[in-house]
PDB file of C-alpha atoms in Angstrom:
ATOM      1  CA  MET A   1      36.977  -8.338   0.631  1.00 49.00           C
ATOM      2  CA  ASN A   2      37.326  -9.647   4.166  1.00 48.00           C
ATOM      3  CA  LEU A   3      34.545 -10.922   6.413  1.00 42.00           C
ATOM      4  CA  PRO A   4      34.632  -8.102   9.007  1.00 44.00           C
ATOM      5  CA  HIS A   5      34.218  -5.506   6.245  1.00 68.00           C
ATOM      6  CA  ALA A   6      31.175  -7.304   4.830  1.00 72.00           C
ATOM      7  CA  LEU A   7      29.584  -7.758   8.247  1.00 75.00           C
ATOM      8  CA  ASP A   8      30.226  -4.110   9.117  1.00 88.00           C
ATOM      9  CA  GLN A   9      28.351  -3.183   5.942  1.00 92.00           C
ATOM     10  CA  ILE A  10      25.290  -5.186   7.037  1.00 94.00           C
ATOM     11  CA  GLY A  11      25.154  -3.142  10.239  1.00 94.00           C
ATOM     12  CA  ALA A  12      25.823   0.152   8.443  1.00 95.00           C
ATOM     13  CA  VAL A  13      22.570   0.011   6.476  1.00 97.00           C
ATOM     14  CA  ARG A  14      19.280   0.970   8.121  1.00 97.00           C
ATOM     15  CA  ARG A  15      16.321  -0.868   6.581  1.00 98.00           C
ATOM     16  CA  HIS A  16      12.572  -0.478   6.884  1.00 96.00           C
ATOM     17  CA  LEU A  17       9.342  -1.081   5.013  1.00 97.00           C
ATOM     18  CA  THR A  18       6.343   1.216   4.876  1.00 94.00           C
ATOM     19  CA  SER A  19       2.875   1.166   3.352  1.00 91.00           C
ATOM     20  CA  LEU A  20       1.889   4.310   1.487  1.00 92.00           C
ATOM     21  CA  ASP A  21      -0.343   5.812  -1.163  1.00 93.00           C
ATOM     22  CA  HIS A  22       1.565   6.144  -4.436  1.00 91.00           C
ATOM     23  CA  ARG A  23      -0.139   8.136  -7.165  1.00 90.00           C
ATOM     24  CA  GLY A  24      -3.547   7.139  -5.856  1.00 90.00           C
ATOM     25  CA  LYS A  25      -2.743   3.450  -5.393  1.00 90.00           C
ATOM     26  CA  PRO A  26      -1.727   1.457  -2.283  1.00 91.00           C
ATOM     27  CA  ALA A  27       1.965   0.605  -2.366  1.00 92.00           C
ATOM     28  CA  ARG A  28       4.852  -0.631  -0.254  1.00 92.00           C
ATOM     29  CA  ALA A  29       8.208   1.097  -0.047  1.00 96.00           C
ATOM     30  CA  LEU A  30      11.463  -0.672   0.749  1.00 97.00           C
ATOM     31  CA  THR A  31      13.939   1.826   2.234  1.00 98.00           C
ATOM     32  CA  ALA A  32      17.698   1.427   2.715  1.00 98.00           C
ATOM     33  CA  GLU A  33      19.718   4.207   4.316  1.00 98.00           C
ATOM     34  CA  GLN A  34      23.479   4.571   4.755  1.00 97.00           C
ATOM     35  CA  THR A  35      25.879   7.372   5.686  1.00 97.00           C
ATOM     36  CA  TYR A  36      29.158   7.785   3.796  1.00 96.00           C
ATOM     37  CA  ALA A  37      32.262   9.704   4.896  1.00 96.00           C
ATOM     38  CA  THR A  38      32.340  11.940   1.828  1.00 97.00           C
ATOM     39  CA  SER A  39      30.527  14.883   0.275  1.00 97.00           C
ATOM     40  CA  ALA A  40      27.096  14.786  -1.343  1.00 98.00           C
ATOM     41  CA  GLY A  41      28.739  15.827  -4.599  1.00 98.00           C
ATOM     42  CA  ASP A  42      31.011  12.794  -4.541  1.00 98.00           C
ATOM     43  CA  VAL A  43      28.146  10.381  -3.827  1.00 98.00           C
ATOM     44  CA  TRP A  44      25.996  12.028  -6.490  1.00 98.00           C
ATOM     45  CA  ASP A  45      28.774  11.714  -9.054  1.00 97.00           C
ATOM     46  CA  ALA A  46      29.256   8.030  -8.197  1.00 97.00           C
ATOM     47  CA  LEU A  47      25.514   7.465  -8.675  1.00 97.00           C
ATOM     48  CA  THR A  48      25.002   9.409 -11.892  1.00 97.00           C
ATOM     49  CA  SER A  49      28.278   9.606 -13.824  1.00 96.00           C
ATOM     50  CA  PRO A  50      28.314   6.836 -16.467  1.00 96.00           C
ATOM     51  CA  GLU A  51      32.084   6.508 -16.088  1.00 96.00           C
ATOM     52  CA  ARG A  52      31.873   5.968 -12.332  1.00 96.00           C
ATOM     53  CA  LEU A  53      28.630   3.981 -12.259  1.00 96.00           C
ATOM     54  CA  GLN A  54      30.104   1.237 -14.417  1.00 95.00           C
ATOM     55  CA  ARG A  55      33.040   0.920 -12.020  1.00 95.00           C
ATOM     56  CA  TRP A  56      30.920  -0.325  -9.102  1.00 95.00           C
ATOM     57  CA  PHE A  57      27.439  -1.142 -10.483  1.00 95.00           C
ATOM     58  CA  THR A  58      26.836  -1.618 -14.210  1.00 94.00           C
ATOM     59  CA  PRO A  59      27.126   0.429 -17.422  1.00 96.00           C
ATOM     60  CA  VAL A  60      24.309   2.843 -18.216  1.00 97.00           C
ATOM     61  CA  GLN A  61      23.205   4.281 -21.541  1.00 97.00           C
ATOM     62  CA  GLY A  62      20.516   6.670 -22.707  1.00 97.00           C
ATOM     63  CA  ASP A  63      19.397  10.284 -22.546  1.00 96.00           C
ATOM     64  CA  LEU A  64      20.664  10.934 -19.023  1.00 95.00           C
ATOM     65  CA  ARG A  65      18.696  14.017 -18.037  1.00 95.00           C
ATOM     66  CA  GLU A  66      15.340  14.753 -16.444  1.00 97.00           C
ATOM     67  CA  GLY A  67      12.644  13.407 -18.738  1.00 97.00           C
ATOM     68  CA  GLY A  68      15.099  11.162 -20.588  1.00 98.00           C
ATOM     69  CA  ARG A  69      15.249   7.378 -20.779  1.00 98.00           C
ATOM     70  CA  TYR A  70      18.046   5.255 -19.305  1.00 98.00           C
ATOM     71  CA  GLN A  71      19.018   1.594 -19.585  1.00 98.00           C
ATOM     72  CA  LEU A  72      21.279  -0.287 -17.180  1.00 97.00           C
ATOM     73  CA  THR A  73      23.151  -3.144 -18.839  1.00 95.00           C
ATOM     74  CA  GLY A  74      21.616  -6.435 -17.775  1.00 92.00           C
ATOM     75  CA  ASN A  75      19.242  -4.689 -15.402  1.00 94.00           C
ATOM     76  CA  ALA A  76      16.359  -2.214 -15.347  1.00 96.00           C
ATOM     77  CA  GLY A  77      15.623   0.757 -17.558  1.00 98.00           C
ATOM     78  CA  GLY A  78      13.089   3.556 -17.364  1.00 98.00           C
ATOM     79  CA  THR A  79      12.408   7.262 -17.288  1.00 98.00           C
ATOM     80  CA  ILE A  80      14.325   9.825 -15.236  1.00 98.00           C
ATOM     81  CA  GLU A  81      11.408  11.613 -13.561  1.00 98.00           C
ATOM     82  CA  ARG A  82      13.379  13.917 -11.260  1.00 98.00           C
ATOM     83  CA  CYS A  83      17.019  14.992 -11.263  1.00 97.00           C
ATOM     84  CA  ASP A  84      18.047  17.666  -8.756  1.00 97.00           C
ATOM     85  CA  PRO A  85      21.836  17.450  -8.283  1.00 97.00           C
ATOM     86  CA  PRO A  86      23.281  16.740  -5.845  1.00 97.00           C
ATOM     87  CA  ARG A  87      20.217  16.024  -3.724  1.00 98.00           C
ATOM     88  CA  SER A  88      17.443  14.063  -5.372  1.00 98.00           C
ATOM     89  CA  LEU A  89      16.917  11.517  -8.137  1.00 98.00           C
ATOM     90  CA  ALA A  90      13.733   9.618  -9.056  1.00 98.00           C
ATOM     91  CA  VAL A  91      13.313   7.075 -11.858  1.00 98.00           C
ATOM     92  CA  THR A  92      10.872   4.468 -13.022  1.00 98.00           C
ATOM     93  CA  TRP A  93      12.337   0.981 -12.600  1.00 97.00           C
ATOM     94  CA  GLU A  94      11.162  -1.110 -15.538  1.00 96.00           C
ATOM     95  CA  TYR A  95      12.318  -4.722 -15.541  1.00 92.00           C
ATOM     96  CA  GLY A  96      10.606  -7.393 -17.616  1.00 86.00           C
ATOM     97  CA  ASP A  97       6.884  -6.701 -17.496  1.00 85.00           C
ATOM     98  CA  GLY A  98       7.058  -4.950 -14.127  1.00 88.00           C
ATOM     99  CA  VAL A  99       7.199  -1.234 -13.324  1.00 93.00           C
ATOM    100  CA  SER A 100       8.211   0.173  -9.938  1.00 95.00           C
ATOM    101  CA  TRP A 101       9.876   3.392  -8.792  1.00 97.00           C
ATOM    102  CA  VAL A 102      13.256   4.173  -7.242  1.00 98.00           C
ATOM    103  CA  GLU A 103      13.983   7.407  -5.398  1.00 98.00           C
ATOM    104  CA  VAL A 104      17.313   8.553  -3.956  1.00 98.00           C
ATOM    105  CA  GLU A 105      17.751  11.444  -1.530  1.00 98.00           C
ATOM    106  CA  LEU A 106      21.130  12.781  -0.347  1.00 98.00           C
ATOM    107  CA  SER A 107      21.757  15.046   2.648  1.00 98.00           C
ATOM    108  CA  GLU A 108      25.150  16.274   3.857  1.00 98.00           C
ATOM    109  CA  SER A 109      26.200  17.180   7.389  1.00 97.00           C
ATOM    110  CA  ASP A 110      29.670  17.671   8.890  1.00 95.00           C
ATOM    111  CA  GLY A 111      31.416  16.251   5.840  1.00 92.00           C
ATOM    112  CA  ALA A 112      29.337  13.060   5.700  1.00 97.00           C
ATOM    113  CA  THR A 113      26.472  12.219   3.354  1.00 98.00           C
ATOM    114  CA  THR A 114      23.380  10.168   4.142  1.00 98.00           C
ATOM    115  CA  LEU A 115      21.834   8.318   1.220  1.00 98.00           C
ATOM    116  CA  VAL A 116      18.187   7.258   1.465  1.00 98.00           C
ATOM    117  CA  LEU A 117      17.063   4.845  -1.246  1.00 98.00           C
ATOM    118  CA  ARG A 118      13.383   3.977  -1.617  1.00 98.00           C
ATOM    119  CA  HIS A 119      12.076   1.276  -3.957  1.00 97.00           C
ATOM    120  CA  ILE A 120       8.306   1.652  -4.305  1.00 96.00           C
ATOM    121  CA  MET A 121       6.053  -1.141  -5.576  1.00 92.00           C
ATOM    122  CA  GLU A 122       2.305  -0.739  -5.982  1.00 90.00           C
ATOM    123  CA  HIS A 123       0.318  -3.575  -4.414  1.00 79.00           C
ATOM    124  CA  ASP A 124      -1.575  -4.527  -7.578  1.00 73.00           C
ATOM    125  CA  ALA A 125       1.718  -4.731  -9.480  1.00 64.00           C
ATOM    126  CA  LEU A 126       3.496  -7.084  -7.058  1.00 66.00           C
ATOM    127  CA  ASP A 127       4.450 -10.165  -9.032  1.00 60.00           C
ATOM    128  CA  GLU A 128       4.416 -13.737  -7.766  1.00 70.00           C
ATOM    129  CA  ARG A 129       8.172 -13.657  -7.194  1.00 70.00           C
ATOM    130  CA  THR A 130       7.828 -10.719  -4.800  1.00 71.00           C
ATOM    131  CA  LYS A 131       4.929 -12.344  -2.971  1.00 75.00           C
ATOM    132  CA  ARG A 132       6.808 -15.639  -2.662  1.00 87.00           C
ATOM    133  CA  TYR A 133      10.159 -14.235  -1.593  1.00 91.00           C
ATOM    134  CA  GLY A 134       9.243 -11.046   0.247  1.00 92.00           C
ATOM    135  CA  PRO A 135      11.328  -7.860   0.507  1.00 95.00           C
ATOM    136  CA  GLY A 136      14.615  -9.741   0.449  1.00 95.00           C
ATOM    137  CA  ALA A 137      13.998 -10.535  -3.224  1.00 92.00           C
ATOM    138  CA  VAL A 138      15.055  -6.995  -4.075  1.00 94.00           C
ATOM    139  CA  GLY A 139      16.540  -5.987  -0.717  1.00 96.00           C
ATOM    140  CA  ILE A 140      19.532  -8.318  -0.969  1.00 96.00           C
ATOM    141  CA  GLY A 141      20.267  -6.910  -4.412  1.00 95.00           C
ATOM    142  CA  TRP A 142      20.237  -3.366  -3.055  1.00 97.00           C
ATOM    143  CA  ASP A 143      22.457  -4.417  -0.138  1.00 96.00           C
ATOM    144  CA  LEU A 144      24.979  -5.830  -2.607  1.00 95.00           C
ATOM    145  CA  SER A 145      24.813  -2.574  -4.582  1.00 95.00           C
ATOM    146  CA  LEU A 146      25.345  -0.425  -1.482  1.00 96.00           C
ATOM    147  CA  LEU A 147      28.315  -2.613  -0.561  1.00 94.00           C
ATOM    148  CA  GLY A 148      29.781  -1.953  -4.014  1.00 93.00           C
ATOM    149  CA  LEU A 149      29.175   1.777  -3.615  1.00 95.00           C
ATOM    150  CA  GLN A 150      30.827   1.797  -0.187  1.00 94.00           C
ATOM    151  CA  ARG A 151      33.917   0.049  -1.511  1.00 92.00           C
ATOM    152  CA  HIS A 152      34.099   2.409  -4.495  1.00 94.00           C
ATOM    153  CA  LEU A 153      33.787   5.544  -2.365  1.00 95.00           C
ATOM    154  CA  GLU A 154      36.482   4.255   0.011  1.00 91.00           C
ATOM    155  CA  SER A 155      39.006   3.111  -2.569  1.00 89.00           C
ATOM    156  CA  GLY A 156      38.017   4.455  -5.973  1.00 88.00           C
ATOM    157  CA  GLU A 157      38.644   0.967  -7.336  1.00 84.00           C
ATOM    158  CA  THR A 158      36.859  -0.544 -10.320  1.00 88.00           C
ATOM    159  CA  ALA A 159      35.090  -3.786  -9.478  1.00 86.00           C
ATOM    160  CA  ASP A 160      36.166  -6.717 -11.637  1.00 87.00           C
ATOM    161  CA  PRO A 161      33.038  -8.744 -12.596  1.00 87.00           C
ATOM    162  CA  ALA A 162      34.972 -12.005 -12.259  1.00 89.00           C
ATOM    163  CA  ASP A 163      36.113 -11.058  -8.761  1.00 90.00           C
ATOM    164  CA  VAL A 164      32.566 -10.050  -7.804  1.00 88.00           C
ATOM    165  CA  GLU A 165      31.212 -13.397  -9.016  1.00 90.00           C
ATOM    166  CA  GLU A 166      33.957 -15.287  -7.171  1.00 92.00           C
ATOM    167  CA  TRP A 167      33.196 -13.329  -3.980  1.00 91.00           C
ATOM    168  CA  ALA A 168      29.445 -14.041  -4.277  1.00 91.00           C
ATOM    169  CA  LEU A 169      30.194 -17.774  -4.377  1.00 92.00           C
ATOM    170  CA  SER A 170      32.618 -17.639  -1.444  1.00 92.00           C
ATOM    171  CA  ASP A 171      31.736 -18.315   2.188  1.00 91.00           C
ATOM    172  CA  VAL A 172      32.035 -14.582   2.871  1.00 90.00           C
ATOM    173  CA  GLY A 173      29.649 -13.669   0.062  1.00 93.00           C
ATOM    174  CA  ARG A 174      27.138 -16.335   1.024  1.00 94.00           C
ATOM    175  CA  ASP A 175      27.243 -15.187   4.636  1.00 94.00           C
ATOM    176  CA  PHE A 176      26.691 -11.593   3.551  1.00 95.00           C
ATOM    177  CA  MET A 177      23.602 -12.504   1.523  1.00 95.00           C
ATOM    178  CA  THR A 178      22.266 -14.670   4.347  1.00 95.00           C
ATOM    179  CA  ARG A 179      22.620 -11.848   6.865  1.00 95.00           C
ATOM    180  CA  SER A 180      21.108  -9.366   4.446  1.00 97.00           C
ATOM    181  CA  GLY A 181      18.092 -11.629   4.012  1.00 96.00           C
ATOM    182  CA  GLU A 182      17.750 -11.947   7.789  1.00 96.00           C
ATOM    183  CA  ALA A 183      17.832  -8.161   8.157  1.00 97.00           C
ATOM    184  CA  TRP A 184      15.072  -7.725   5.563  1.00 97.00           C
ATOM    185  CA  CYS A 185      13.067 -10.447   7.290  1.00 97.00           C
ATOM    186  CA  GLU A 186      13.228  -8.433  10.520  1.00 97.00           C
ATOM    187  CA  ALA A 187      12.073  -5.344   8.614  1.00 97.00           C
ATOM    188  CA  ASP A 188       9.200  -7.385   7.155  1.00 95.00           C
ATOM    189  CA  ILE A 189       8.101  -8.476  10.638  1.00 96.00           C
ATOM    190  CA  ALA A 190       8.450  -4.935  11.990  1.00 96.00           C
ATOM    191  CA  ASP A 191       6.113  -3.763   9.218  1.00 93.00           C
ATOM    192  CA  GLY A 192       3.408  -6.115  10.500  1.00 93.00           C
ATOM    193  CA  SER A 193       3.936  -9.351   8.554  1.00 93.00           C
ATOM    194  CA  ASP A 194       3.264 -12.623  10.334  1.00 95.00           C
ATOM    195  CA  PRO A 195       6.667 -13.754  11.686  1.00 97.00           C
ATOM    196  CA  ALA A 196       6.295 -17.339  10.457  1.00 96.00           C
ATOM    197  CA  ASP A 197       5.292 -16.205   6.957  1.00 94.00           C
ATOM    198  CA  ALA A 198       8.109 -13.639   6.871  1.00 95.00           C
ATOM    199  CA  ARG A 199      10.701 -16.232   7.878  1.00 96.00           C
ATOM    200  CA  LEU A 200       9.438 -18.698   5.280  1.00 96.00           C
ATOM    201  CA  ARG A 201       9.782 -16.023   2.586  1.00 95.00           C
ATOM    202  CA  ALA A 202      13.281 -15.197   3.871  1.00 96.00           C
ATOM    203  CA  ASP A 203      14.275 -18.890   3.764  1.00 96.00           C
ATOM    204  CA  ARG A 204      13.096 -19.087   0.153  1.00 95.00           C
ATOM    205  CA  THR A 205      15.054 -15.933  -0.692  1.00 95.00           C
ATOM    206  CA  ARG A 206      18.212 -17.281   0.910  1.00 94.00           C
ATOM    207  CA  ALA A 207      17.892 -20.553  -1.005  1.00 95.00           C
ATOM    208  CA  PHE A 208      17.285 -18.670  -4.274  1.00 93.00           C
ATOM    209  CA  TYR A 209      20.377 -16.493  -3.895  1.00 94.00           C
ATOM    210  CA  LEU A 210      22.591 -19.357  -2.709  1.00 94.00           C
ATOM    211  CA  GLY A 211      21.410 -21.867  -5.300  1.00 92.00           C
ATOM    212  CA  GLU A 212      19.918 -24.225  -2.719  1.00 93.00           C
ATOM    213  CA  GLU A 213      16.644 -26.150  -2.674  1.00 91.00           C
ATOM    214  CA  GLU A 214      13.812 -23.865  -1.644  1.00 88.00           C
ATOM    215  CA  PRO A 215      11.411 -24.771   1.161  1.00 88.00           C
ATOM    216  CA  ALA A 216       7.845 -25.382   0.013  1.00 77.00           C
TER     217      ALA A 216
END
């Protein structure tokens, strides 16, 4: 992957944070939005087909239907709460002791498809990691996932885990994660966070992802 491609991807994603009421509890939603030059059916298949999902994200197992349980290898699992192909998917996102919610909406216009991903976390369930690192703690991960999806939809290639790891350690990969963290920092500030606090959280996130010493 070359540097211009990675930097183009940073600019292709629209990011924002919102406060909302979620099932009677105050929550915060992290939203990432991107438009792809393909049909909604193609994007939906890439998101939900086990054969395709493992080619750009990670293998998935389980009862893959509305009401069923899923498990992503090395990642979250949960319940499929809504499945309305090829438009809408909602799941619980259960990782460790934490539970949050992920929703995906697809809309197609003029041969292109806009994906809106929302990751919802209730305030009383925010763990210390989220409070310390801010939205970039999960936002950078979603940016990396959307980059993988973009590459898959463009080329149909299967990502080699060794190549992905090598890229993440390269100057290009480190720059991508740094810029992603900066973008989520700006979204944090736009949502009303104190700029100095938001930048400190973003600096901690950057150090965490890059394996550097974190600021206090």
